[in-house]
Amino acid sequence: MTLTLVHLYPREMNIYGDTGNVLVLRRRLGWRGIDAQVVPVAVGDALPHDVDILLGGGGQDAAQGDIGADFASRGAQLRAMADDGVVMLAICGTYQMLGHEFVTQEGRSIPGVGVLDVVTRGQSERLIGNNFVDTPAAGRLVGYENHSGLTELGSGATPLGTTQTGRGNNGRDRTEGAVRGNVIGTYLHGPVLAKSPRFADDLIRRALARRGESTDLEPLDDTLAERAAVVAAGRPR
Amino acid sequence: MNVLAVWLGKLTLIALRLIGRRGNALPGLVVEKVFPGYLPRAMATLPEGVVVVSGTNGKTTTTKMVATVLGERLRVLTNDTGSNFVRGAITATIEHADWRGRLPYDVAVFELDEAWAVRFVAIVAPRRALLLNVMRDQLDRFGEIDTTAALLGKVAAATTGDVVLNRDDQRIAALAAKTKATVSYYGVLPALRPLFPTDEELYGGPIAVGSVPARAELLALPVGTSPTIELRIGGTAHRVDLRAEGAHNAQNAAGAAALALTFGFDSETVAAGLGHVSPAFGRGQRFVVDGRIVVLQLVKNPGGFRQTLRTLDGAVPVAAIVVVINDDYADGRDVSWLWDVDFTALAAVPARVYTAGTRAADMAVRLRYDEVSTDEVEPDPEKALRSAVAAVAPGEQVVIFSTYTAMWALHATLLRLGVPQ
């Protein structure tokens, strides 16, 4: 069995080390003897037919403009994939674009693909700092947030978790990220999977379950990651 | 007024040294608050004005190169410790002024952090600026790479005489449009360009070869263990023995040469000056500790870390590697940049690996995902250094990669335990 991981826009949407999420999943699969094929998808490239996990990261504002039209043109396909249970981990900019729209500070609306029931508004203050998020599905996620868009969730999306010390989705309601089925959006960089191994394995299990495979995963020694997570959660913002 | 400012600064400095502190920043900060007009007045007395060196990577070593080359003909005031906020420049000025407040120098060469360079040029218009590159670094402070480029654009705009730009970094070359100063360029031979990826190119973009003529150009890198590089300076090719290691420093030497040419220096003087450059603080400095060679390499961002990892292919086998990652404000709170560095090559180096610093565990996690195992995770950098030295045989080499804030303590420890080479 080979799982297919799609890395969306590795060149444009990679600014805060989010590429690391792809590496974490690839290794955690490999260490358990599960083959993983990573397919980078750039502007204009076709998406593979049989995707198990799709990952996208954060980019610069300008890069988000460069890929905007390409991303929008994939809307129907991405919605179909989400309905089909494909696992998606969308960080920061990719999270915003999976929503209904992004309204710039000047009031211009950039339509998203509507996979997640969220809307994001740009503003001038950047929400930056160490952050940890407590989630019902995967325990504590530890990472770093760095964004200026404020995201509000609609009734069709559930928050990924809550944050006590960070700013989260919008700096107002303590929520962080959004979930719909197997689609997860979050502002956590770090990369988030590095210090949140339970979350990484949760994504892998979702992908295996969708294929009807066993979700029993051989345990890995995550002592270092757990130690790093405790240290990071105790550092100043 | 200058006398009072200098006395205040010097006394603060003496007080700090008495209690065993370095005092690279605080005296400058105190003077800045009490005598905000001191720096512009002091700088106005320099006949050749101020040179500002900025960019993401290579500022400290390049500043040292520029200061050393200009030192062949001029009396040069410089901040060469990597203390690159405005207060660092003020501290250096105070330290070098005499007690009557006079500054017996011809020119000042200041390394300035990209954000502080903008604050600096708002109070002192530099006569010359040398702008190196824009790479992802400290995004917790700057937000984005394009923001950083815009900051350097302001520095170029404020410069009155000559702006020297890196032709091979598109974000830097584009700054020519932002300034009324005379613009000249430095670069590397097009055939060498793939060795010097810009931020875009590191992440898969096509290699863009600049076409504007460069006044100084790197023609050839060192071969094997020889430190000799080849530079075209103006119209003449020169061989230079450069003691600052690594391809990136050979590129920086071309930048320093192009800047020196704006002073009307002849190419022989520039080449001779580059031959006199010694490694800057923590940038490839070597120490001998109990017969072991310890090399100190500062790492701050992915581009710089990748470049210094390439220096591991040297002549002496590396028996231990210590990676020290702190996350204090001056290091950058966000350590996700470590995931933009490829460490897989370390798996093939038969060396013991130590991680240290506040993010020792984070670093070990990063290495693990590149299938490099860590022998010891020791948050205290000094302890990690001592264990590494104890674990290798005399004649063998220990290489320390460290972020900024841990570097000072490590440097002091190495001076205490060993001898600079």
PDB file of C-alpha atoms in Angstrom, chain B residues 64-73 215-217 229 231-234 236 238-242 252-277:
ATOM      1  CA  LYS B  64      34.731  43.500   9.010  1.00  0.00           C
ATOM      2  CA  MET B  65      35.945  43.111   5.420  1.00  0.00           C
ATOM      3  CA  VAL B  66      34.926  46.661   4.497  1.00  0.00           C
ATOM      4  CA  ALA B  67      36.510  48.088   7.655  1.00  0.00           C
ATOM      5  CA  THR B  68      39.731  46.130   7.114  1.00  0.00           C
ATOM      6  CA  VAL B  69      40.056  47.128   3.461  1.00  0.00           C
ATOM      7  CA  LEU B  70      39.281  50.811   4.147  1.00  0.00           C
ATOM      8  CA  GLY B  71      41.758  50.561   7.031  1.00  0.00           C
ATOM      9  CA  GLU B  72      44.536  50.243   4.449  1.00  0.00           C
ATOM     10  CA  ARG B  73      44.191  53.978   3.796  1.00  0.00           C
ATOM     11  CA  ARG B 215      32.329  46.427 -10.499  1.00  0.00           C
ATOM     12  CA  ALA B 216      33.630  43.509  -8.495  1.00  0.00           C
ATOM     13  CA  GLU B 217      32.945  39.878  -9.309  1.00  0.00           C
ATOM     14  CA  ILE B 229      39.687  32.886  -4.085  1.00  0.00           C
ATOM     15  CA  LEU B 231      38.127  38.184  -7.621  1.00  0.00           C
ATOM     16  CA  ARG B 232      37.826  40.686 -10.407  1.00  0.00           C
ATOM     17  CA  ILE B 233      38.184  44.079  -8.779  1.00  0.00           C
ATOM     18  CA  GLY B 234      37.403  46.852 -11.226  1.00  0.00           C
ATOM     19  CA  THR B 236      41.820  43.420 -12.795  1.00  0.00           C
ATOM     20  CA  HIS B 238      43.316  39.151  -8.199  1.00  0.00           C
ATOM     21  CA  ARG B 239      43.970  36.062  -6.118  1.00  0.00           C
ATOM     22  CA  VAL B 240      43.171  36.626  -2.449  1.00  0.00           C
ATOM     23  CA  ASP B 241      43.790  34.352   0.548  1.00  0.00           C
ATOM     24  CA  LEU B 242      40.561  34.837   2.448  1.00  0.00           C
ATOM     25  CA  ASN B 252      30.723  38.989   0.457  1.00  0.00           C
ATOM     26  CA  ALA B 253      34.347  39.799  -0.379  1.00  0.00           C
ATOM     27  CA  ALA B 254      33.179  40.917  -3.831  1.00  0.00           C
ATOM     28  CA  GLY B 255      30.670  43.223  -2.102  1.00  0.00           C
ATOM     29  CA  ALA B 256      33.327  44.694   0.163  1.00  0.00           C
ATOM     30  CA  ALA B 257      35.617  45.192  -2.849  1.00  0.00           C
ATOM     31  CA  ALA B 258      32.927  47.012  -4.850  1.00  0.00           C
ATOM     32  CA  LEU B 259      32.254  49.279  -1.864  1.00  0.00           C
ATOM     33  CA  ALA B 260      35.960  50.071  -1.455  1.00  0.00           C
ATOM     34  CA  LEU B 261      36.140  51.042  -5.128  1.00  0.00           C
ATOM     35  CA  THR B 262      33.638  53.850  -4.448  1.00  0.00           C
ATOM     36  CA  PHE B 263      36.380  55.421  -2.294  1.00  0.00           C
ATOM     37  CA  GLY B 264      38.666  55.482  -5.313  1.00  0.00           C
ATOM     38  CA  PHE B 265      40.903  52.728  -3.919  1.00  0.00           C
ATOM     39  CA  ASP B 266      43.008  50.909  -6.513  1.00  0.00           C
ATOM     40  CA  SER B 267      42.409  47.182  -6.943  1.00  0.00           C
ATOM     41  CA  GLU B 268      45.810  46.183  -5.455  1.00  0.00           C
ATOM     42  CA  THR B 269      45.003  47.968  -2.194  1.00  0.00           C
ATOM     43  CA  VAL B 270      41.568  46.339  -2.051  1.00  0.00           C
ATOM     44  CA  ALA B 271      42.996  42.862  -2.661  1.00  0.00           C
ATOM     45  CA  ALA B 272      45.714  43.388  -0.050  1.00  0.00           C
ATOM     46  CA  GLY B 273      43.113  44.573   2.471  1.00  0.00           C
ATOM     47  CA  LEU B 274      40.922  41.517   1.917  1.00  0.00           C
ATOM     48  CA  GLY B 275      43.967  39.362   2.637  1.00  0.00           C
ATOM     49  CA  HIS B 276      44.196  40.993   6.068  1.00  0.00           C
ATOM     50  CA  VAL B 277      40.638  40.093   7.175  1.00  0.00           C
TER      51      VAL B 277
END
